[in-house]
XYZ file of C-alpha atoms in Angstrom:
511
model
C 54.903 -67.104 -25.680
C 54.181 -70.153 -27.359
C 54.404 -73.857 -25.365
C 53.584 -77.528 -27.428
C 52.281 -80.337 -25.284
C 51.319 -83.733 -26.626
C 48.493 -85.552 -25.515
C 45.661 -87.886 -26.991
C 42.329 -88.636 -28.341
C 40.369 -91.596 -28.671
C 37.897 -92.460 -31.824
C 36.282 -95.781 -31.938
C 39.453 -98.157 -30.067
C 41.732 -96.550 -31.433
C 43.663 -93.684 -30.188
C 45.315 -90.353 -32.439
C 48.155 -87.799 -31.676
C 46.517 -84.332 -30.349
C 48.752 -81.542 -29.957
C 48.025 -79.010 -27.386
C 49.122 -75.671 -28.566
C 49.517 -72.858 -25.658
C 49.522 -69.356 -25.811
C 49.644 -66.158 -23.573
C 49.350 -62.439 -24.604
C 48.905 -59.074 -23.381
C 45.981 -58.538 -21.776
C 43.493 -56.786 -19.171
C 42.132 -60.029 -17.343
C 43.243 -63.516 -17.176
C 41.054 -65.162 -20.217
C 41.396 -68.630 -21.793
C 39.808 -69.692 -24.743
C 40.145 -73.191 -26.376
C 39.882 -73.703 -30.386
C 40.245 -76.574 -32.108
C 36.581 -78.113 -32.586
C 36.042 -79.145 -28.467
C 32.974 -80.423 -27.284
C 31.341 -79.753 -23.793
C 33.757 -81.178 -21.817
C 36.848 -79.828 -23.625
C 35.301 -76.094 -23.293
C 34.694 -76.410 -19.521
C 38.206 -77.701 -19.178
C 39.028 -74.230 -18.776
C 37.462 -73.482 -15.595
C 38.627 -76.467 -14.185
C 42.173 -75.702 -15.349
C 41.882 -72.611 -13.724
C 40.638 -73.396 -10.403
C 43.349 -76.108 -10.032
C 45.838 -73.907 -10.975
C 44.844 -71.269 -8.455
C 44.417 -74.214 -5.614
C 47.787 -75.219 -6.175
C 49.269 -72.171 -5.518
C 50.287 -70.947 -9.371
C 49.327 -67.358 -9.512
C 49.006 -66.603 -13.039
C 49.477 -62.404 -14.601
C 46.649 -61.303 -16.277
C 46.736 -62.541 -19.890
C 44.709 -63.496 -22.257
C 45.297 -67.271 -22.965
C 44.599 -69.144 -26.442
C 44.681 -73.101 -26.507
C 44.342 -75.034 -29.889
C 44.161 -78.563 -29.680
C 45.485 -79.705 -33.641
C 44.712 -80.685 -35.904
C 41.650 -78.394 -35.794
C 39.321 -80.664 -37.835
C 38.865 -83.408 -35.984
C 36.373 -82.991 -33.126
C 37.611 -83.377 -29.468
C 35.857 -84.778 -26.586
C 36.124 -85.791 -22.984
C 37.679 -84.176 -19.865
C 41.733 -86.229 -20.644
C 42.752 -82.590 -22.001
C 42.851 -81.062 -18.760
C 46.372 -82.075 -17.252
C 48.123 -80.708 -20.758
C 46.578 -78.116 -20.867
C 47.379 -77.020 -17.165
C 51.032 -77.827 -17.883
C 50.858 -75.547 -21.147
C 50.037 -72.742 -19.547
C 52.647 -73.511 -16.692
C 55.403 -73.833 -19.797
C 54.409 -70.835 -21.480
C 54.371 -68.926 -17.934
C 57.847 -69.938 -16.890
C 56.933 -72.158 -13.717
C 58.065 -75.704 -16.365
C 61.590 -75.099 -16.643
C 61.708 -77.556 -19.337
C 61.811 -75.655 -23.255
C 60.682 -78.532 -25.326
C 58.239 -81.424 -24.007
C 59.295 -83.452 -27.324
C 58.616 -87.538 -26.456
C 56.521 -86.868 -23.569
C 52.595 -87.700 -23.932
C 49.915 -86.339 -20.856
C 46.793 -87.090 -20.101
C 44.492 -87.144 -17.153
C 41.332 -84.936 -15.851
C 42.010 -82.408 -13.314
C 39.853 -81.716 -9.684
C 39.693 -78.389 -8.678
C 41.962 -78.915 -5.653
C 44.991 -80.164 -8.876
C 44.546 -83.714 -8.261
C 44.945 -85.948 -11.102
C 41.443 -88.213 -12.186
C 41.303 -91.614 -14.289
C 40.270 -90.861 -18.256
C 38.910 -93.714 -20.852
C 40.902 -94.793 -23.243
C 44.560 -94.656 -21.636
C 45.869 -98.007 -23.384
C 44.642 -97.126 -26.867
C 46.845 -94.238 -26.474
C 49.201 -95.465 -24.778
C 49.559 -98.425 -27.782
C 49.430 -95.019 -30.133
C 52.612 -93.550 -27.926
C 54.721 -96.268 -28.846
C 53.396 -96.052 -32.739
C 54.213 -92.507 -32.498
C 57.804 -92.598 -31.348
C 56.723 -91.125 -27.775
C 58.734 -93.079 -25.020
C 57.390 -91.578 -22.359
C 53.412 -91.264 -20.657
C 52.058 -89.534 -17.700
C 48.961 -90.643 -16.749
C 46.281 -90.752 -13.642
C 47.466 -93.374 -10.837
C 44.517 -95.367 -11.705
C 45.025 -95.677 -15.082
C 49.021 -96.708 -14.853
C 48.514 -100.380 -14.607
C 46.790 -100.624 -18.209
C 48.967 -98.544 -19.574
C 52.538 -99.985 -18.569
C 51.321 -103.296 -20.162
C 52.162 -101.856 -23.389
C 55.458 -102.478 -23.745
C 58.658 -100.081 -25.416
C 56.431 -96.880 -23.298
C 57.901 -95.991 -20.065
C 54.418 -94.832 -18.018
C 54.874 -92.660 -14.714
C 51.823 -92.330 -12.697
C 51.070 -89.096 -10.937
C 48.233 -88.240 -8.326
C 48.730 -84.363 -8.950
C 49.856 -81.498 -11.189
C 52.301 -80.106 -8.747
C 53.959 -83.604 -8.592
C 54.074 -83.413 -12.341
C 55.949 -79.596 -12.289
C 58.541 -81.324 -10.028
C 59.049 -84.324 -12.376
C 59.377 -82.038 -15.094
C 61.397 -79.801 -13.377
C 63.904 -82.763 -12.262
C 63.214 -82.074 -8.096
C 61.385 -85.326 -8.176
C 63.124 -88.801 -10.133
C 61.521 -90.128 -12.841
C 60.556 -93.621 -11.795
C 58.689 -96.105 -14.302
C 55.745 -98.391 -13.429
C 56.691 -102.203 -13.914
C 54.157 -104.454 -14.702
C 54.938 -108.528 -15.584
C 52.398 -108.922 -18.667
C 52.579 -112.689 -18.330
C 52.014 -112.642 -14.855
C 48.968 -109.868 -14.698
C 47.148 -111.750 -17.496
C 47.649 -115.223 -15.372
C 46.496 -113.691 -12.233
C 43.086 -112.358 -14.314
C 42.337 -115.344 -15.625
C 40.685 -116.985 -12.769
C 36.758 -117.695 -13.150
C 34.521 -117.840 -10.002
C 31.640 -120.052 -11.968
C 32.428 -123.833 -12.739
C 30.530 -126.551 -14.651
C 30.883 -128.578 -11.405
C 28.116 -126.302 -9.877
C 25.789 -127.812 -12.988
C 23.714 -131.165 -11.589
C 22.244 -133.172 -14.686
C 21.759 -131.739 -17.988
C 24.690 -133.662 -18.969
C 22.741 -133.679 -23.541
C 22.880 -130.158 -22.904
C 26.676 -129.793 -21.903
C 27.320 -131.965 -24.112
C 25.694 -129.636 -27.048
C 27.533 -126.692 -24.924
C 31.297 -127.962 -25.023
C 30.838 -128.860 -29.399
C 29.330 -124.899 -29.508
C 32.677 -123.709 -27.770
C 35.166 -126.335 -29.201
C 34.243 -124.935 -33.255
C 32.803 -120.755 -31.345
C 29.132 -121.900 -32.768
C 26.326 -119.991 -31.444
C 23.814 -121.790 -29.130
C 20.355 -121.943 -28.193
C 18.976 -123.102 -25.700
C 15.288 -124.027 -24.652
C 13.606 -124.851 -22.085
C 11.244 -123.692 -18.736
C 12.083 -121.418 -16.418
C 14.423 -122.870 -13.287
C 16.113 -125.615 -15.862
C 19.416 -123.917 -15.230
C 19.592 -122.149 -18.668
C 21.253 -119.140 -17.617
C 23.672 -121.691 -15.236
C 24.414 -123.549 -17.934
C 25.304 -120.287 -19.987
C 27.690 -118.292 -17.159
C 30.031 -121.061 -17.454
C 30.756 -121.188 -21.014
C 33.418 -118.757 -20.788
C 35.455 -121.037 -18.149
C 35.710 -123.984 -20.928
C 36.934 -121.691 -23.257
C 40.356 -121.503 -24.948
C 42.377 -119.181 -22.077
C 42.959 -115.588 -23.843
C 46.111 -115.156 -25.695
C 48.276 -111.521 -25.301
C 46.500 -110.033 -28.067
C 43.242 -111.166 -27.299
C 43.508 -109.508 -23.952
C 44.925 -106.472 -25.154
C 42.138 -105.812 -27.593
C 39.914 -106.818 -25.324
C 40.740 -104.211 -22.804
C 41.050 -101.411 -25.319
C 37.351 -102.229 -25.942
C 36.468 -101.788 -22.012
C 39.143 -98.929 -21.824
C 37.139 -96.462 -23.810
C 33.887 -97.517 -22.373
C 35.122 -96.726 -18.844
C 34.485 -100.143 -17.603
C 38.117 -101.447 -16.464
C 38.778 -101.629 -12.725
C 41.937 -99.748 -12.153
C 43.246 -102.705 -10.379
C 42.668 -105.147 -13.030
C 44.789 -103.242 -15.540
C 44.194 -106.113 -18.506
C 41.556 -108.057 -18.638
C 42.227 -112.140 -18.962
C 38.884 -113.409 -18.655
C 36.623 -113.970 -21.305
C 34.070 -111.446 -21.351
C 30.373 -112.366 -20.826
C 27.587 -109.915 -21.634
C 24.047 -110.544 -20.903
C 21.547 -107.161 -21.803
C 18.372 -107.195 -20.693
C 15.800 -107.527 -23.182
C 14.903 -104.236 -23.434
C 18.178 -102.761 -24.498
C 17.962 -100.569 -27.854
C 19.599 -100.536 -30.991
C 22.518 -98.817 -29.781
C 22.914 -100.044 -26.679
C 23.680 -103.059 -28.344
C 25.522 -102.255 -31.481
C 26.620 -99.114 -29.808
C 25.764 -95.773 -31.141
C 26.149 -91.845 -29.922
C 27.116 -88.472 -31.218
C 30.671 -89.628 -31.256
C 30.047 -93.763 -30.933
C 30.867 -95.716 -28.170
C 31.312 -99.144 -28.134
C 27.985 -101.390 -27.165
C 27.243 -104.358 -26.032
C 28.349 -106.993 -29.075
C 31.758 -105.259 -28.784
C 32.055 -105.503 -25.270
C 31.544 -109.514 -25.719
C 34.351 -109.344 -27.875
C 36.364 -112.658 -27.759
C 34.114 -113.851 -25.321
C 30.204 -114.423 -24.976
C 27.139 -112.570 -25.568
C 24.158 -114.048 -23.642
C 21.164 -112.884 -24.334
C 18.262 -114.680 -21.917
C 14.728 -114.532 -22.911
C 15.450 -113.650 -27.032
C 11.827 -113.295 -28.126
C 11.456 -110.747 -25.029
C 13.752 -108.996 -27.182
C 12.485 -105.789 -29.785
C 12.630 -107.448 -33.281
C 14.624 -104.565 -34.740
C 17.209 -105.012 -32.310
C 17.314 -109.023 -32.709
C 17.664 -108.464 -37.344
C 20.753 -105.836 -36.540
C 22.520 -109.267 -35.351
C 22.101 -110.830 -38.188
C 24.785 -109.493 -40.348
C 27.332 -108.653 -37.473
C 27.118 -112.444 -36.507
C 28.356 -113.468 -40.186
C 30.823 -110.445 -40.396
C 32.367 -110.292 -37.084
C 32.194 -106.823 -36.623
C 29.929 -103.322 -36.123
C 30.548 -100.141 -38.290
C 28.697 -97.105 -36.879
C 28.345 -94.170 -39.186
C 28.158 -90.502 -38.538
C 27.654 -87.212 -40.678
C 31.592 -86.410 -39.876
C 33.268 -90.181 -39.197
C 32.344 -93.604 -39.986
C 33.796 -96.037 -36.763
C 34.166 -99.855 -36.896
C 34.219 -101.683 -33.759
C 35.469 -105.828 -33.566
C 32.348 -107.714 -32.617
C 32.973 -111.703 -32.701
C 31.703 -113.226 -29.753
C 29.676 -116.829 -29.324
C 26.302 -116.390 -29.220
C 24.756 -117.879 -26.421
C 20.697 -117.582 -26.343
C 18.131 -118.907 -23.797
C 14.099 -118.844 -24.400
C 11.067 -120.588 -22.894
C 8.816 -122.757 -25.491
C 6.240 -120.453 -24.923
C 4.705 -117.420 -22.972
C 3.853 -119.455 -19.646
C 7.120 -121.252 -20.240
C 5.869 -125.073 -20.120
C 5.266 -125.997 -23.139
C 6.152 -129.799 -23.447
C 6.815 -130.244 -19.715
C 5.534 -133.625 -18.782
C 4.572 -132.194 -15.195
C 2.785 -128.828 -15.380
C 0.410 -128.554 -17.574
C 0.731 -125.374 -20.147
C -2.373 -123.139 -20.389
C -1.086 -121.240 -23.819
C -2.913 -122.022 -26.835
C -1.592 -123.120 -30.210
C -2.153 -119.439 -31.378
C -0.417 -118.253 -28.261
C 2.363 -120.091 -28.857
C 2.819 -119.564 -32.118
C 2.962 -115.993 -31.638
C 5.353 -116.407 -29.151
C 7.605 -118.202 -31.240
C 7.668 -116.105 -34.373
C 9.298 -113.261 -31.989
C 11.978 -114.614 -33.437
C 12.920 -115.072 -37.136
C 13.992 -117.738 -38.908
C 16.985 -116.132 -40.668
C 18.229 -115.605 -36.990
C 17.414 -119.289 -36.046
C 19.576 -120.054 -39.059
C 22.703 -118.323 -37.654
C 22.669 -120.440 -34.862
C 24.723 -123.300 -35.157
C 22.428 -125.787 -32.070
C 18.984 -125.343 -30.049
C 18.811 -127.427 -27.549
C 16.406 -128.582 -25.145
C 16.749 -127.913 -21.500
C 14.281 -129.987 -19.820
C 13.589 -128.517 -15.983
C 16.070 -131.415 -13.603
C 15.174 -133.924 -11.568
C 15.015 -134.362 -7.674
C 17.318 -137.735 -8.375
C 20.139 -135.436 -10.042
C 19.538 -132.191 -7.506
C 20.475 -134.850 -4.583
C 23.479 -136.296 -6.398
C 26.424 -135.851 -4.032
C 29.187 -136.852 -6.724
C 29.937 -133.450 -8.509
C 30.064 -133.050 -11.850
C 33.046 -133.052 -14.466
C 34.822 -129.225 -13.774
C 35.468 -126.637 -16.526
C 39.236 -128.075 -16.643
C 38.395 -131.131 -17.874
C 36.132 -129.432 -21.016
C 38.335 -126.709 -21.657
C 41.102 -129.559 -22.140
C 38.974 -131.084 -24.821
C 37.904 -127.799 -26.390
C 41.583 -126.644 -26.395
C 42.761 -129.867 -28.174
C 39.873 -129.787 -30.684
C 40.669 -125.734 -31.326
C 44.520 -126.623 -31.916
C 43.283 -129.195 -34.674
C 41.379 -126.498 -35.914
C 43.715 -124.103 -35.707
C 46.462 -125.946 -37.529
C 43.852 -126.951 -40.775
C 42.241 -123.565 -40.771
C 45.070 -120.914 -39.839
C 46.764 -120.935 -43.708
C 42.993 -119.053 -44.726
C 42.850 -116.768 -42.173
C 40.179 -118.019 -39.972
C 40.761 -119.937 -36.564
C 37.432 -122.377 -35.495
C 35.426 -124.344 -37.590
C 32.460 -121.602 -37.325
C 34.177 -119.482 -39.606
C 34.467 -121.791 -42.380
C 33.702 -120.564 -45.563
C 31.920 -122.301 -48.434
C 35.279 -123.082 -49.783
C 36.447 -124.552 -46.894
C 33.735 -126.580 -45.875
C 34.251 -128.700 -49.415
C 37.600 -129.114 -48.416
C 37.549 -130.355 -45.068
C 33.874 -131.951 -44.903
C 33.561 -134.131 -47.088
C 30.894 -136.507 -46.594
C 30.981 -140.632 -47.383
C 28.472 -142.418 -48.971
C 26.720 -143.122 -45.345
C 26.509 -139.571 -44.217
C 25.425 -138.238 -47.642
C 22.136 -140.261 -47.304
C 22.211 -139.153 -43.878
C 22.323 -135.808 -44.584
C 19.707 -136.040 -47.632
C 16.908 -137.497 -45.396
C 17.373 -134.826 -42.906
C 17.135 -132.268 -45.306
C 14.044 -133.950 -47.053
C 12.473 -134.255 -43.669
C 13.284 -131.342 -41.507
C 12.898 -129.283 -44.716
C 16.361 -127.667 -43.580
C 17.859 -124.368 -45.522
C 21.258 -124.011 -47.245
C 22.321 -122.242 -44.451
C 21.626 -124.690 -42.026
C 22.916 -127.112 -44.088
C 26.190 -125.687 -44.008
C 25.771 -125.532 -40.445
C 25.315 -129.237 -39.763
C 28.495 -129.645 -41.673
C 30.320 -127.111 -39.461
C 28.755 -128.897 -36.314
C 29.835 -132.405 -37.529
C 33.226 -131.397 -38.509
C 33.686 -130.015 -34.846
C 32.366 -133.169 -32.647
C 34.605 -135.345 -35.387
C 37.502 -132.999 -34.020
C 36.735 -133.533 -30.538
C 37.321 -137.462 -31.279
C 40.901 -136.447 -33.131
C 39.007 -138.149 -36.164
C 40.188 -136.708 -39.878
C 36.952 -137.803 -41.275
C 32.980 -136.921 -40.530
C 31.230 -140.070 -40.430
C 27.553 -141.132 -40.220
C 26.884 -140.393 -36.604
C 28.806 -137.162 -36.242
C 25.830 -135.924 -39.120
C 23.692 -137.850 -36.986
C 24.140 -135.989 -33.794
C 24.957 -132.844 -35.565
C 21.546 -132.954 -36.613
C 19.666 -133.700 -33.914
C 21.054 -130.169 -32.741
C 19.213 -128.543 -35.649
C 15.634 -130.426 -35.239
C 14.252 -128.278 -31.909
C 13.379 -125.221 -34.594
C 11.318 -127.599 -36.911
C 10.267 -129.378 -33.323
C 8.888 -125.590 -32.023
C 8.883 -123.517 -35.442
C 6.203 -125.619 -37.042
């Protein structure tokens, strides 16, 4: 007898229709065997099915049992298979009263003892469901929450198979999860960190609130203690808050890398990412047999932080360079070629040399020019050029430490940023791009024109800093975005002036 059972698969964030095809024959043993291109996990299902199976009391005849999982050329992974599988062979062997399964996607791993485990990737296919035309989704308990956000999909979450037999075989009603969207994404959206914690360094929040008005990347330098990595937690709290969409894609990302809590169920916070500096190629980028999604995709709509950059291995510093201009990652294999969204601020943090007080007017540096040098050409100067301002983080003062008055909170930035982003927004939305970083050549003549003032401006800067094209470009991008946090329609003198002063620390250091 033959029994169809829909279920899912993931590749890259999104998620494709897999159907689980079920059948028994004649034979002298129970035997299962599973075609259809499965990996590992797939192919071990079948132990797993059977032991649950057994545990829950189904006593299966001896027959032989073939599962195909189509279409048959596209390679399956992971351990989601298990539940529709387990309910194919109870369909085929008369214990699902139900004929035809038609609308109804599963998915979930299965213990031995038939309880139902989380998978990755439920709201990628759980988005695909509602593509499909399927208006109904069983899934694990812990992975109902993400799933009922996607709305037009009625999602019922189970703990085991028996409890699924007895929704399918109507002894058991079939009662929807509920979720408020609006409401979970508010309640997610709370940060712990806040710019209030910050004493002093008021140059370099000011250089950290332009960055995050027009998404620029930022570096920042200075010795170790000045409150670089303080200063860099709490960019995501004056951010823009995270619109519907942004959230949703945002937790597809951390849905198929099995990092969201199953009581979060959408992530409203901006993401923040900060490797270690000895993360590889694809740990960044991401990378595997069948890729998963790595760090710069995980920073998604948020920030990627990466503290001590020349600690970094060059290689994995130069595979930024073109994802930071294009916005996203494509990883290619022998059999599929995946592209994963990547556009994130770049947030940076690096000492002026190996001891890490270089400059410092109170501890005297022991690194030689050589030394430093070295040090400093860890990193190249294409990179340098893709970020937008360096900035100098001198180590605080005892007078500021002691300061009892707190500092301006993230509200009070974000509410700047957030006006500056809607002017943005408005001048830049007809071409398709939404902050002032993404500007492109075209746009930049259009909407930065210079005056007469901060032409010459401009000219000496580029005479005397020896500045590239590129950077060039970016002064103009930095200018137009502190002119927009004044509500100005014009760049004037000293918005090039302070602009550049954000692009001088690399000819400061670099030469």
């Amino acid at each position: 007898m033959l029994y169809r059972v829909q279920s899912a698969a993931v590749f890259g964030i999104r998620a494709y229709p897999i159907s689980v095809e079920v059948d028994l024959s004649s034979g002298e043993k129970l035997n299962m065997m599973t075609v259809g291109l499965p990996d590992t996990a797939v192919r071990e299902s079948s132990q797993r099915v059977r032991a649950a199976l057994r545990n829950c009391g189904y006593d299966l005849p001896a027959q032989h049992i073939t599962i195909n999982l189509a279409p048959a050329d596209v390679r399956k992974e992971g351990s989601g298979f298990d539940l529709p599988v387990a309910i194919g062979i109870l369909g085929a062997s008369g214990f699902v009263h139900s004929k035809s399964l038609a609308g109804i996607l599963f998915l979930g791993e299965l213990s031995l003892d038939g309880s139902v485990r989380p998978v990755k990737g439920a709201l990628p296919m759980a988005v695909m469901a509602r593509e499909e035309g399927l208006n109904r989704l069983v899934v694990p308990e812990a992975n109902a929450r993400e799933a009922a956000v996607v709305d037009g999909v009625s999602t019922y979450a189970v703990r085991s198979l028996p409890q699924v037999v007895e929704l399918l075989n109507g002894r058991q009603p079939w009662i929807p999860l509920v979720v408020d969207r609006e409401q979970l994404l508010v309640q997610n959206s709370h940060y712990e960190a806040d710019f209030r914690d910050v004493k002093g360094q008021y140059q370099a929040k000011r250089a950290i609130e332009i960055a995050t008005a027009g998404g620029h990347n930022i570096l920042l330098i200075g010795p170790p203690g000045s409150g670089k990595t303080m200063l860099a937690r709490r960019i995501p709290t004056i951010m823009p808050p995270m619109s519907f969409d942004e959230a949703i894609e945002t937790t597809k990302i951390h849905s198929v890398a099995g990092l969201l809590s199953e009581k979060k169920g959408l992530i409203g916070t901006r993401p923040f990412r900060a490797p270690h500096h000895t993360i590889s190629n694809a740990g960044l980028i991401g990378g595997g047999p069948i890729p998963r999604p790595g760090e710069v995709s995980l920073a998604h709509n948020g920030v990627l932080f990466l503290d001590e950059l020349p600690e970094f291995q060059r290689n994995v510093l130069d595979v930024l360079r073109q994802l930071l201009e294009d916005g996203d990652v494509t990883i290619s294999r022998a059999s599929m070629s995946l592209t994963f969204p990547a556009r994130f601020m770049l947030a940076a943090a690096m000492n002026p040399c190996q001891c890490g007080f270089y400059g410092d007017s109170l501890r005297q540096c022991p690194c030689t020019p050589p030394m430093i040098q070295r040090y400093l050409s860890r990193v190249s100067g294409p990179l340098l050029d893709r970020i937008d301002l360096h900035i100098q983080v001198p180590a605080v003062k005892y007078k500021e430490l002691a300061e009892e008055t707190g500092s301006e909170d993230s509200k009070a930035i974000r509410d700047r940023v957030l006006s500056a982003r809607q002017i943005q927004f408005r001048r830049l939305a007809p071409f398709g791009i939404y902050c002032n970083a993404q500007m492109t050549p075209r746009t930049l003549r259009r909407f930065c024109r210079l005056d007469a003032g901060s032409e010459r401006q401009m000219e000496n800067a580029i005479t005397r800093l020896g500045l590239s094209a590129r950077a060039y470009d970016r002064v103009l991008r930095v200018a137009r975005t502190i002119a927009d946090l004044e509500g100005l329609d014009g760049i004037s003198a000293r918005h090039v002036a302070e602009a550049i002063q954000y692009r001088s620390l690399d000819r400061t250091y670099w030469q």
